[in-house]
Coordinates of C-alpha atoms in Angstrom, one line a residue:
V23 CA 93.3 63.3 123.1
R24 CA 95.3 62.3 120.2
N25 CA 98.4 65.2 120.6
P26 CA 98.7 66.1 124.2
E27 CA 101.8 68.4 123.3
M28 CA 99.4 70.7 120.9
T29 CA 100.8 74.1 121.1
V30 CA 98.0 77.5 121.4
P31 CA 98.8 78.3 117.8
E32 CA 97.8 74.8 116.8
L33 CA 95.0 74.9 119.1
M34 CA 93.7 78.1 117.5
E35 CA 93.6 76.6 114.0
I36 CA 91.1 74.4 115.2
L37 CA 89.1 76.4 118.0
P38 CA 89.7 80.1 116.8
G39 CA 87.9 81.6 119.9
P40 CA 84.5 81.6 121.6
D41 CA 81.4 81.5 119.8
F42 CA 78.5 83.1 121.1
P43 CA 74.9 82.2 120.5
T44 CA 74.2 85.9 119.7
G45 CA 76.5 85.8 116.9
A46 CA 78.3 89.3 116.5
L47 CA 82.1 90.0 115.9
I48 CA 85.0 89.5 117.9
C49 CA 87.5 92.0 116.9
G50 CA 91.0 90.4 116.7
Q51 CA 92.9 87.4 118.1
S52 CA 95.0 89.0 120.6
G53 CA 92.7 88.7 123.3
I54 CA 91.8 85.2 122.4
Y55 CA 95.4 84.3 122.4
Q56 CA 96.0 85.8 125.8
A57 CA 93.3 83.8 127.3
Y58 CA 94.2 80.9 125.7
T59 CA 97.9 80.9 127.1
T60 CA 97.1 82.6 130.5
G61 CA 93.5 81.5 131.4
R62 CA 92.6 85.5 131.2
G63 CA 92.1 87.8 128.5
H64 CA 89.5 90.4 127.5
L65 CA 87.7 90.3 123.8
Y66 CA 86.0 93.0 122.1
L67 CA 82.6 92.4 120.7
R68 CA 80.7 94.4 118.1
G69 CA 77.4 94.4 116.5
R70 CA 77.0 93.2 113.0
V71 CA 75.9 96.1 111.0
E72 CA 75.2 96.8 107.6
V73 CA 74.8 100.1 105.9
E74 CA 71.5 100.5 103.6
E75 CA 70.8 103.2 101.0
R76 CA 67.2 104.7 101.5
K77 CA 65.5 107.6 99.6
N78 CA 66.2 110.0 102.5
G79 CA 69.6 109.1 103.6
E80 CA 71.3 106.1 104.7
A81 CA 70.3 103.6 107.3
L82 CA 72.5 101.4 109.9
V83 CA 70.9 98.0 110.3
I84 CA 71.8 96.0 113.3
T85 CA 71.5 92.0 113.0
E86 CA 73.5 90.9 115.7
I87 CA 74.3 92.3 118.9
P88 CA 77.0 91.5 121.4
Y89 CA 76.6 88.5 124.1
A90 CA 74.5 89.3 127.1
L91 CA 73.3 92.8 125.8
N92 CA 69.7 93.6 125.9
K93 CA 68.0 94.9 123.0
T94 CA 66.1 97.4 124.9
R95 CA 68.9 98.6 126.6
L96 CA 70.8 99.2 123.5
I97 CA 67.9 101.2 122.1
E98 CA 67.6 103.2 125.1
K99 CA 71.0 104.0 125.4
I100 CA 71.3 105.2 121.7
A101 CA 68.1 107.5 122.2
E102 CA 69.9 108.8 125.4
C103 CA 73.1 109.7 123.3
V104 CA 70.9 111.4 120.4
R105 CA 68.9 113.1 122.9
T106 CA 72.1 114.6 125.1
G107 CA 74.1 115.4 121.9
R108 CA 76.6 113.0 122.3
I109 CA 75.8 111.2 119.0
E110 CA 74.5 113.4 116.0
G111 CA 73.1 112.7 112.7
I112 CA 70.4 110.0 113.7
R113 CA 67.0 110.7 112.4
A114 CA 65.1 107.9 113.9
I115 CA 65.5 104.4 115.6
N116 CA 62.9 101.5 114.4
D117 CA 62.7 98.0 115.7
E118 CA 61.9 95.6 112.7
T119 CA 62.9 92.5 114.7
D120 CA 60.5 89.4 113.6
R121 CA 60.7 85.6 113.5
E122 CA 63.4 85.8 111.2
G123 CA 65.7 87.5 113.4
M124 CA 67.2 90.8 114.9
R125 CA 66.6 93.8 112.7
L126 CA 67.3 97.3 114.4
V127 CA 67.1 100.1 112.1
V128 CA 69.1 103.4 112.9
E129 CA 67.9 106.1 110.1
L130 CA 70.5 108.8 109.6
K131 CA 69.6 112.4 108.3
R132 CA 70.4 113.1 104.8
G133 CA 74.1 113.6 104.1
E134 CA 75.3 112.2 107.3
D135 CA 78.5 110.2 107.3
S136 CA 77.5 106.5 108.2
R137 CA 81.2 105.6 109.0
V138 CA 81.2 108.3 111.6
V139 CA 78.0 107.7 113.2
L140 CA 78.8 104.0 113.5
N141 CA 82.1 104.7 115.0
N142 CA 80.1 107.0 117.7
L143 CA 77.7 104.1 118.4
Y144 CA 80.5 101.7 119.0
E145 CA 82.4 104.4 121.2
H146 CA 79.2 105.5 123.4
T147 CA 76.8 102.7 123.3
P148 CA 77.2 98.9 124.1
L149 CA 77.0 98.0 120.4
Q150 CA 80.7 97.4 121.3
D151 CA 81.6 95.8 124.4
T152 CA 84.4 93.9 126.2
F153 CA 83.9 90.3 127.3
S154 CA 86.1 89.0 129.9
C155 CA 87.5 85.3 129.6
I156 CA 88.3 83.6 133.0
M157 CA 89.0 80.0 132.6
I158 CA 88.8 78.4 135.8
A159 CA 88.4 74.3 136.4
L160 CA 88.6 72.3 139.9
V161 CA 91.7 70.5 139.7
D162 CA 91.9 67.9 142.5
G163 CA 89.0 69.6 144.2
R164 CA 90.5 72.9 144.0
P165 CA 89.9 75.8 141.8
Q166 CA 92.7 76.9 139.3
T167 CA 93.0 79.2 136.5
L168 CA 94.0 77.2 133.5
S169 CA 95.4 78.1 130.0
M170 CA 93.6 76.5 126.9
P171 CA 96.0 73.5 126.9
E172 CA 95.8 72.8 130.3
I173 CA 91.9 73.1 130.7
I174 CA 91.5 70.5 127.6
R175 CA 94.1 68.2 129.5
E176 CA 91.9 68.6 132.6
Y177 CA 88.5 67.7 130.6
I178 CA 90.1 64.7 129.0
R179 CA 91.1 63.8 132.4
H180 CA 87.7 64.3 133.6
R181 CA 85.9 62.7 130.9
M182 CA 88.2 59.5 131.1
E183 CA 87.4 59.3 134.7
V184 CA 83.6 59.4 134.0
I185 CA 83.8 56.9 131.4
R186 CA 86.0 54.4 133.8
R187 CA 83.4 54.9 136.6
R188 CA 80.5 54.5 134.2
T189 CA 82.2 51.4 132.8
Q190 CA 82.7 50.2 136.4
Y191 CA 79.2 50.6 137.1
L192 CA 78.0 48.8 134.0
L193 CA 80.5 46.0 134.8
D194 CA 79.0 45.6 138.2
K195 CA 75.5 45.8 137.3
A196 CA 76.1 43.2 134.5
E197 CA 77.9 40.8 137.0
R198 CA 75.1 41.1 139.5
R199 CA 72.6 40.4 136.8
A200 CA 74.7 37.3 135.5
H201 CA 75.0 36.2 138.7
I202 CA 71.3 35.9 139.4
L203 CA 70.8 34.4 135.8
E204 CA 73.4 31.7 136.8
G205 CA 71.4 30.8 140.1
L206 CA 68.2 30.8 137.4
L207 CA 69.7 28.0 135.4
K208 CA 70.9 25.9 138.3
A209 CA 67.7 25.9 139.7
L210 CA 65.8 24.7 136.0
D211 CA 68.8 21.9 136.2
H212 CA 67.4 20.6 139.3
I213 CA 63.8 22.0 139.2
D214 CA 62.2 19.0 140.9
E215 CA 64.5 18.9 144.0
V216 CA 64.2 22.8 144.2
I217 CA 60.5 22.3 144.3
E218 CA 60.6 19.6 146.7
T219 CA 63.0 21.6 148.9
I220 CA 60.7 24.5 149.1
R221 CA 57.6 22.5 149.5
S222 CA 59.2 20.7 152.4
S223 CA 60.3 24.0 154.1
A224 CA 58.4 25.8 157.1
D225 CA 58.6 29.2 155.7
V226 CA 60.4 31.6 153.3
P227 CA 63.6 32.3 155.3
S228 CA 64.1 28.3 156.1
A229 CA 63.4 27.6 152.3
R230 CA 66.4 30.3 151.5
I231 CA 68.5 28.5 153.7
A232 CA 67.6 24.9 152.5
L233 CA 68.3 26.3 149.0
M234 CA 71.7 27.7 149.6
D235 CA 72.8 24.7 151.6
R236 CA 71.9 22.0 149.0
F237 CA 72.8 23.6 145.9
D238 CA 75.6 26.0 146.8
L239 CA 73.6 29.3 145.9
S240 CA 74.2 32.8 147.5
E241 CA 71.4 34.4 149.0
I242 CA 70.6 36.6 146.1
Q243 CA 70.4 33.7 143.9
A244 CA 68.2 31.9 146.3
D245 CA 65.8 34.7 146.7
A246 CA 65.5 35.3 142.9
I247 CA 64.6 31.1 142.7
L248 CA 61.8 31.9 145.2
E249 CA 60.4 34.8 143.3
M250 CA 60.5 33.2 140.0
R251 CA 57.1 32.7 138.4
L252 CA 56.2 29.0 137.1
S253 CA 56.0 30.4 133.5
R254 CA 59.7 30.7 133.5
L255 CA 60.1 26.9 133.8
T256 CA 59.4 26.4 129.9
A257 CA 61.9 25.9 127.4
L258 CA 61.1 29.1 125.6
E259 CA 62.2 30.9 128.9
R260 CA 65.2 28.7 129.5
D261 CA 66.4 29.7 126.1
K262 CA 65.9 33.4 126.9
I263 CA 68.1 33.0 130.4
E264 CA 70.6 31.5 128.4
N265 CA 70.9 34.1 125.7
E266 CA 70.8 36.9 128.1
L267 CA 73.6 35.6 130.2
A268 CA 75.6 34.9 127.1
A269 CA 74.9 38.5 126.2
L270 CA 76.1 39.8 129.6
R271 CA 79.2 37.6 129.6
E272 CA 80.3 39.4 126.2
K273 CA 79.6 43.1 127.9
I274 CA 81.6 41.8 130.9
A275 CA 84.3 40.9 129.1
E276 CA 84.1 44.1 127.0
Y277 CA 84.1 46.4 130.3
K278 CA 86.9 44.9 131.8
A279 CA 89.0 45.1 128.6
I280 CA 88.2 49.0 128.7
L281 CA 89.2 49.4 132.3
A282 CA 92.3 47.4 131.5
D283 CA 93.4 49.5 128.5
E284 CA 93.5 53.4 128.6
E285 CA 93.6 53.8 124.8
K286 CA 90.3 52.0 124.7
V287 CA 88.8 54.7 127.1
K288 CA 90.3 57.5 124.9
D289 CA 88.6 55.6 121.7
I290 CA 85.0 55.9 123.7
L291 CA 85.9 59.6 124.8
V292 CA 86.5 60.7 121.2
E293 CA 83.4 58.4 119.5
E294 CA 81.3 60.3 122.3
L295 CA 82.6 63.9 121.1
E296 CA 82.2 62.9 117.4
D297 CA 78.5 62.0 118.2
V298 CA 77.8 65.1 120.2
A299 CA 79.0 67.0 117.2
R300 CA 77.0 65.3 114.7
R301 CA 73.8 65.7 116.8
H302 CA 74.2 69.4 118.0
G303 CA 77.0 71.0 115.6
D304 CA 76.1 73.8 113.7
E305 CA 77.7 76.6 111.6
R306 CA 79.7 79.1 113.8
R307 CA 77.9 82.3 114.5
S308 CA 80.5 84.7 115.8
E309 CA 83.0 86.0 113.2
I310 CA 86.5 86.8 114.3
A311 CA 87.1 90.3 112.6
E312 CA 90.0 92.5 112.3
E313 CA 91.8 93.7 115.3
I314 CA 90.7 97.3 116.6
E315 CA 92.9 99.7 118.4
G316 CA 91.4 102.3 120.7
F317 CA 89.4 105.2 118.8
V318 CA 91.3 108.2 118.1
H319 CA 89.1 111.2 118.1
E320 CA 89.1 111.3 114.0
D321 CA 87.1 108.5 113.9
L322 CA 84.4 110.0 115.7
I323 CA 84.5 113.6 113.5
A324 CA 83.0 113.7 110.2
D325 CA 85.8 114.4 107.2
E326 CA 84.1 117.6 105.9
N327 CA 85.3 121.1 105.0
V328 CA 84.9 124.1 107.4
V329 CA 85.4 127.7 107.6
V330 CA 87.9 128.6 110.1
S331 CA 88.4 132.6 111.1
I332 CA 91.0 134.1 113.5
S333 CA 90.4 137.7 114.5
H334 CA 93.1 140.6 115.1
D335 CA 92.3 140.0 118.8
G336 CA 93.0 136.4 118.9
Y337 CA 89.8 134.7 118.8
I338 CA 89.3 131.5 116.9
K339 CA 86.2 129.4 115.9
R340 CA 84.9 127.1 112.8
L341 CA 81.7 127.1 111.1
P342 CA 80.3 124.7 108.5
I343 CA 80.9 126.0 105.1
D344 CA 77.4 126.0 103.9
T345 CA 76.9 128.8 106.4
Y346 CA 77.8 131.2 103.6
R347 CA 75.4 131.4 100.7
T348 CA 76.5 132.0 97.4
Q349 CA 75.6 135.8 96.2
A350 CA 76.1 137.7 93.1
R351 CA 78.9 139.9 92.5
G352 CA 78.7 143.5 94.6
G353 CA 76.1 142.0 97.2
K354 CA 76.3 143.2 100.7
G355 CA 76.9 139.5 102.1
V356 CA 75.7 138.5 105.7
T357 CA 76.9 139.4 109.2
G358 CA 79.5 136.7 109.9
T359 CA 81.0 137.6 113.2
D360 CA 79.9 140.0 115.9
L361 CA 83.1 141.5 117.1
R362 CA 84.5 143.7 119.7
E363 CA 84.9 147.3 119.0
G364 CA 88.2 147.9 117.3
D365 CA 88.6 143.9 116.3
F366 CA 88.6 142.3 113.1
I367 CA 89.0 139.4 111.0
E368 CA 92.6 138.7 110.3
H369 CA 92.6 135.3 108.9
L370 CA 90.0 133.5 107.2
F371 CA 90.4 130.1 105.3
I372 CA 88.8 126.6 104.4
A373 CA 90.1 123.2 105.8
S374 CA 88.8 119.5 106.6
T375 CA 88.1 118.8 109.9
H376 CA 90.9 116.2 109.7
D377 CA 93.3 118.5 108.8
Y378 CA 96.3 120.0 110.5
I379 CA 96.8 123.3 111.5
L380 CA 100.2 124.9 111.4
F381 CA 100.0 128.4 113.4
F382 CA 102.7 130.7 112.5
T383 CA 103.2 133.6 115.0
D384 CA 104.7 137.1 114.9
R385 CA 107.8 135.6 116.9
G386 CA 108.7 133.2 114.4
K387 CA 107.2 130.3 116.2
V388 CA 104.9 127.6 114.9
Y389 CA 102.2 125.6 116.8
W390 CA 100.3 122.4 115.6
L391 CA 96.8 121.6 116.3
K392 CA 93.8 119.7 114.6
V393 CA 91.1 121.5 113.0
Y394 CA 88.4 119.2 114.8
R395 CA 90.0 120.8 118.1
I396 CA 89.1 124.2 116.8
P397 CA 85.7 125.2 118.6
E398 CA 82.5 125.2 116.2
L399 CA 80.4 128.2 117.3
G400 CA 77.7 130.1 115.8
R401 CA 78.1 132.7 112.9
T402 CA 77.8 135.7 115.1
S403 CA 80.0 134.3 117.8
R404 CA 83.2 136.3 118.5
G405 CA 85.1 132.6 118.9
R406 CA 87.3 131.3 121.4
A407 CA 90.5 133.2 122.7
I408 CA 93.3 131.5 120.9
V409 CA 95.4 131.7 124.1
N410 CA 92.9 128.7 125.3
V411 CA 93.4 126.7 122.2
L412 CA 97.6 127.0 122.0
E413 CA 99.9 127.3 124.5
M414 CA 101.0 130.3 123.5
D415 CA 102.9 133.2 125.5
T416 CA 100.6 136.0 126.4
D417 CA 102.4 138.6 124.3
E418 CA 102.5 136.3 121.0
K419 CA 100.1 136.7 118.6
V420 CA 99.2 134.5 115.4
S421 CA 100.3 135.7 112.1
Q422 CA 99.8 133.2 109.8
V423 CA 98.3 129.8 109.5
I424 CA 98.2 126.9 106.9
P425 CA 96.2 123.7 106.8
V426 CA 98.1 120.2 106.1
S427 CA 96.5 116.7 105.3
D428 CA 99.6 115.0 106.2
F429 CA 103.6 115.8 106.3
G430 CA 104.9 113.2 103.9
G431 CA 106.2 113.6 100.3
D432 CA 108.5 116.1 98.6
R433 CA 106.8 119.2 99.8
Y434 CA 108.0 122.3 101.2
I435 CA 106.5 125.1 103.2
L436 CA 107.1 128.4 101.5
T437 CA 107.1 131.5 103.7
A438 CA 107.3 135.1 102.9
T439 CA 107.3 138.1 105.3
E440 CA 106.1 141.6 105.1
R441 CA 109.7 142.9 104.5
G442 CA 110.0 140.7 101.3
V443 CA 111.8 137.7 102.5
V444 CA 111.2 134.3 101.4
K445 CA 112.2 130.8 102.8
K446 CA 111.7 127.4 101.4
T447 CA 111.8 124.7 104.1
P448 CA 110.8 120.8 103.8
L449 CA 107.3 120.2 105.3
A450 CA 108.5 117.4 107.0
A451 CA 110.9 119.8 109.5
Y452 CA 107.5 121.0 111.0
S453 CA 105.9 117.2 111.5
R454 CA 106.9 117.2 115.3
P455 CA 106.2 120.8 117.0
M456 CA 105.8 120.5 120.8
K457 CA 102.8 121.7 122.8
T458 CA 104.6 125.0 123.3
G459 CA 105.8 125.5 120.1
I460 CA 109.1 125.3 118.0
I461 CA 111.2 127.8 115.8
A462 CA 109.8 128.2 112.5
L463 CA 112.1 131.0 111.1
R464 CA 114.3 133.6 112.3
L465 CA 112.7 137.0 111.5
D466 CA 114.5 140.5 111.4
E467 CA 113.4 142.7 113.7
G468 CA 110.4 144.7 112.8
D469 CA 109.5 141.8 110.0
S470 CA 106.6 139.6 110.5
V471 CA 105.2 136.6 108.3
I472 CA 102.7 137.7 105.8
G473 CA 102.3 134.2 103.7
V474 CA 102.9 130.7 104.1
R475 CA 102.0 128.3 101.3
L476 CA 102.4 124.4 100.8
T477 CA 104.4 123.7 97.7
E478 CA 106.0 120.9 95.4
G479 CA 109.0 122.8 95.0
D480 CA 108.7 123.5 91.3
Q481 CA 106.1 126.3 90.8
H482 CA 106.0 129.7 90.1
V483 CA 105.9 132.3 93.1
M484 CA 104.0 135.7 93.2
L485 CA 104.6 138.4 95.9
G486 CA 101.8 141.2 96.3
T487 CA 102.5 144.3 97.8
A488 CA 100.2 147.0 99.5
N489 CA 101.1 149.7 96.9
G490 CA 99.9 147.2 93.9
K491 CA 103.4 146.2 93.1
A492 CA 103.7 142.4 92.2
I493 CA 106.7 140.0 91.2
R494 CA 106.7 136.7 89.5
F495 CA 109.6 134.2 90.0
P496 CA 110.3 130.4 89.7
E497 CA 110.2 128.6 93.1
E498 CA 113.5 127.0 92.1
G499 CA 115.3 130.2 92.8
I500 CA 114.6 129.7 96.2
R501 CA 117.1 127.2 98.0
V502 CA 116.3 124.9 100.4
T503 CA 117.2 126.1 104.0
G504 CA 116.4 124.4 107.5
R505 CA 113.7 125.4 109.6
V506 CA 115.4 127.8 111.9
S507 CA 116.9 130.0 108.9
R508 CA 116.3 133.5 108.0
G509 CA 115.5 133.0 104.0
V510 CA 116.6 135.0 101.0
R511 CA 115.0 138.1 99.4
G512 CA 112.1 138.0 97.3
I513 CA 111.1 141.5 96.2
R514 CA 112.9 145.1 96.6
L515 CA 110.6 147.2 98.2
A516 CA 110.1 150.8 98.2
K517 CA 110.5 152.6 101.7
D518 CA 106.4 153.0 102.2
D519 CA 105.3 149.7 100.5
R520 CA 104.8 146.0 102.3
V521 CA 104.1 142.6 100.9
V522 CA 100.5 142.1 101.8
D523 CA 100.2 138.4 100.3
L524 CA 101.9 135.3 98.9
A525 CA 100.2 133.4 95.6
I526 CA 101.5 130.1 93.9
L527 CA 100.7 130.3 90.3
K528 CA 100.0 127.0 88.3
E529 CA 98.9 126.1 84.9
G530 CA 95.3 127.7 84.1
F531 CA 95.0 130.3 87.1
D532 CA 94.4 133.8 87.1
V533 CA 95.5 136.4 89.7
L534 CA 92.6 137.9 91.6
T535 CA 93.6 141.4 93.7
A536 CA 91.4 143.0 96.0
C537 CA 91.6 146.3 97.6
E538 CA 90.6 147.7 100.9
N539 CA 87.9 149.9 99.4
G540 CA 85.9 146.7 98.0
Y541 CA 87.4 146.9 94.3
G542 CA 89.4 144.5 92.6
K543 CA 90.3 142.7 89.3
R544 CA 90.9 139.1 88.0
T545 CA 94.0 139.1 85.4
F546 CA 95.5 136.2 83.2
A547 CA 98.8 135.1 85.0
N548 CA 100.7 135.2 81.5
E549 CA 100.4 139.2 81.7
Y550 CA 102.9 138.9 84.8
R551 CA 106.4 138.3 83.3
V552 CA 108.7 136.0 85.3
Q553 CA 111.7 137.9 86.9
G554 CA 114.5 136.7 88.9
R555 CA 114.1 136.7 92.5
G556 CA 114.9 139.9 94.4
G557 CA 113.6 142.4 91.7
S558 CA 111.3 145.4 92.3
G559 CA 108.3 143.8 90.4
T560 CA 105.8 145.4 88.2
I561 CA 102.5 147.1 88.4
N562 CA 99.8 144.9 89.4
I563 CA 96.7 147.3 90.1
R564 CA 96.4 150.9 90.4
T565 CA 96.0 151.7 94.1
T566 CA 94.1 154.9 93.7
K567 CA 91.7 156.9 96.1
R568 CA 89.1 155.2 94.9
N569 CA 90.4 151.7 95.3
G570 CA 92.6 152.0 98.5
R571 CA 95.8 149.8 99.3
V572 CA 95.8 146.1 98.0
V573 CA 94.6 143.6 100.9
G574 CA 94.9 140.3 99.1
V575 CA 96.5 138.5 96.1
K576 CA 95.2 135.1 95.0
A577 CA 95.7 132.4 92.4
V578 CA 92.2 131.5 91.2
T579 CA 90.1 129.5 88.5
D580 CA 86.5 129.5 87.1
E581 CA 85.6 126.8 89.6
L582 CA 86.5 128.4 92.6
D583 CA 84.5 130.8 95.0
V584 CA 86.1 133.5 97.4
I585 CA 84.9 134.8 100.4
M586 CA 85.5 138.5 101.5
M587 CA 85.2 139.9 104.9
T588 CA 85.3 143.6 106.1
E589 CA 86.8 145.0 109.0
A590 CA 83.1 145.4 110.7
G591 CA 82.6 141.6 110.0
M592 CA 80.7 141.6 106.9
T593 CA 80.9 138.7 104.8
V594 CA 80.4 137.9 101.2
R595 CA 80.9 134.6 99.0
I596 CA 80.8 135.0 95.3
P597 CA 82.0 132.7 92.2
V598 CA 85.2 133.7 90.8
A599 CA 83.6 133.3 87.2
Q600 CA 81.5 136.5 87.8
I601 CA 84.5 138.5 88.0
S602 CA 85.4 139.8 84.8
V603 CA 89.1 139.2 83.4
I604 CA 90.8 142.7 82.7
G605 CA 94.3 143.9 82.3
R606 CA 97.1 144.0 84.6
A607 CA 97.5 147.8 85.4
T608 CA 94.0 148.7 85.6
Q609 CA 91.8 150.1 88.6
G610 CA 89.5 146.9 88.7
V611 CA 85.8 146.5 89.2
R612 CA 83.6 146.3 92.8
L613 CA 83.7 142.9 94.5
I614 CA 82.2 144.1 97.6
N615 CA 79.7 146.9 98.7
V616 CA 81.9 148.2 101.5
K617 CA 80.2 150.7 103.8
E618 CA 81.5 154.2 104.7
G619 CA 83.9 153.6 107.5
D620 CA 84.3 150.2 107.0
R621 CA 87.2 148.5 104.5
L622 CA 88.1 145.0 103.3
L623 CA 90.4 143.2 105.1
S624 CA 90.4 139.4 104.4
L625 CA 90.0 137.5 101.0
A626 CA 90.2 133.6 101.0
K627 CA 89.4 130.9 98.3
V628 CA 86.7 128.5 98.5
A629 CA 87.7 125.1 97.1
P630 CA 84.8 123.4 95.0
E631 CA 82.6 120.7 96.7

């Protein structure tokens, strides 16, 4: 009213957005701004939810729901999602609503991530809903979609017209009443003559005409005189008529002044709105929260560690890490995978569901995948064919994988091949692979990738060979090269030897070596002298008939567990602390009881919870 040229941003400081009677949260102001500027917009409404800690786990307490959502419908939808498995982690739903307000309690199972469950509720139930704003008004009798400034101007114009019409009505009413009172006063001034005129008339019509002619009265005034009671002839009644007439004349003057001055009409409009605010105003119920974007799949997946396994024939799956119980050293383990004859587990590692997985293949390419996109299957399940998960060529085979949480910082991908070639490339070079894969490194004919590690660029590298040799050298000795380069020599190999594993040695780490017959050892890292890159290395373990050839070399600490899996799919998990520390060039001790005809194939570290 006072500032007709007010802009939308200025309006939003006073009118931040709709206020719904059921409260809840309006997510962001972009939809509000769109509605204010165009007359149409979409708002995201979310129920108000608080997390409560309870003895048997957490609970989500819903105290406000989106406008027009029926509470019973919300409960039914949540129950349906739990029943169909679309939402996991909910133990019970209790309606504790009372006269103090809504209270819908969603109890979670012990250990469930309340943030993930809440995001699933927002995604799959009406706890998050879309509200459409369409601001339509009748302008000169025709419906039009208006912006907020336009609709406010039309409202002001409408209210001013209402005030004018109302004032005109009151003016007409006051003038009619004043006209009657003026006639009554004139009759009281000539009361004797009026009585005489009425008494001498034959009937009421004749009396009306006589009064109109003799005293110059209107028909309305004459009728009022004829209907006047005798009690109004007293002096007191005359004073009342005179006072009422004076008050009416003041109102008439006020009404005419309002109709003649638009500013007075605006003053009345403002005064009436302020009166409405005083009588009906209350605190805002709907809170305007931060903007939300569409859910990415990670928001609906709990961030937790899982075991990922890939078989030699190309079957992949993930399992919860607690699938494998901790056992004593030398135990027989549990059946990890029901594989086809001739297949065996080739890759086994631990990763977070939100991590990225870089898949390095035997053809020197790399593929990029989120861990949660790997199918979660049962402990004895074979898994899903990796060609159905990655867009690989049919004759291509995954040779090494590495989990990565993000691609930022000064970090490197260190790659080692079976023929002893090492290569160091910035991690960022692998951050944007295509679905069909990108070149990871250039391999010599007959060579293949055996190890890929994420490094900081200043650590010590160890390469372990199948014949029990090992070399330790500084990472700085490997120059940084591009993604498609070949790399440099890491170790000089004998004709019948090959590199089986790559380890990164940090302060406080020991070296754990495992052989194919289930024997191995743990040795202090300082027993391996630092050499120059490209040497022949030193003896790591005696690869006797009892031990067999080396299958894995890992850098470990007492806090870690290791998982070992045999070619037949038997699995055992043991704490590193249970493995004795012995000398470098020894035969070692039994790590896993390998049955006759079977052999140890895979060794992986488990980070502490």
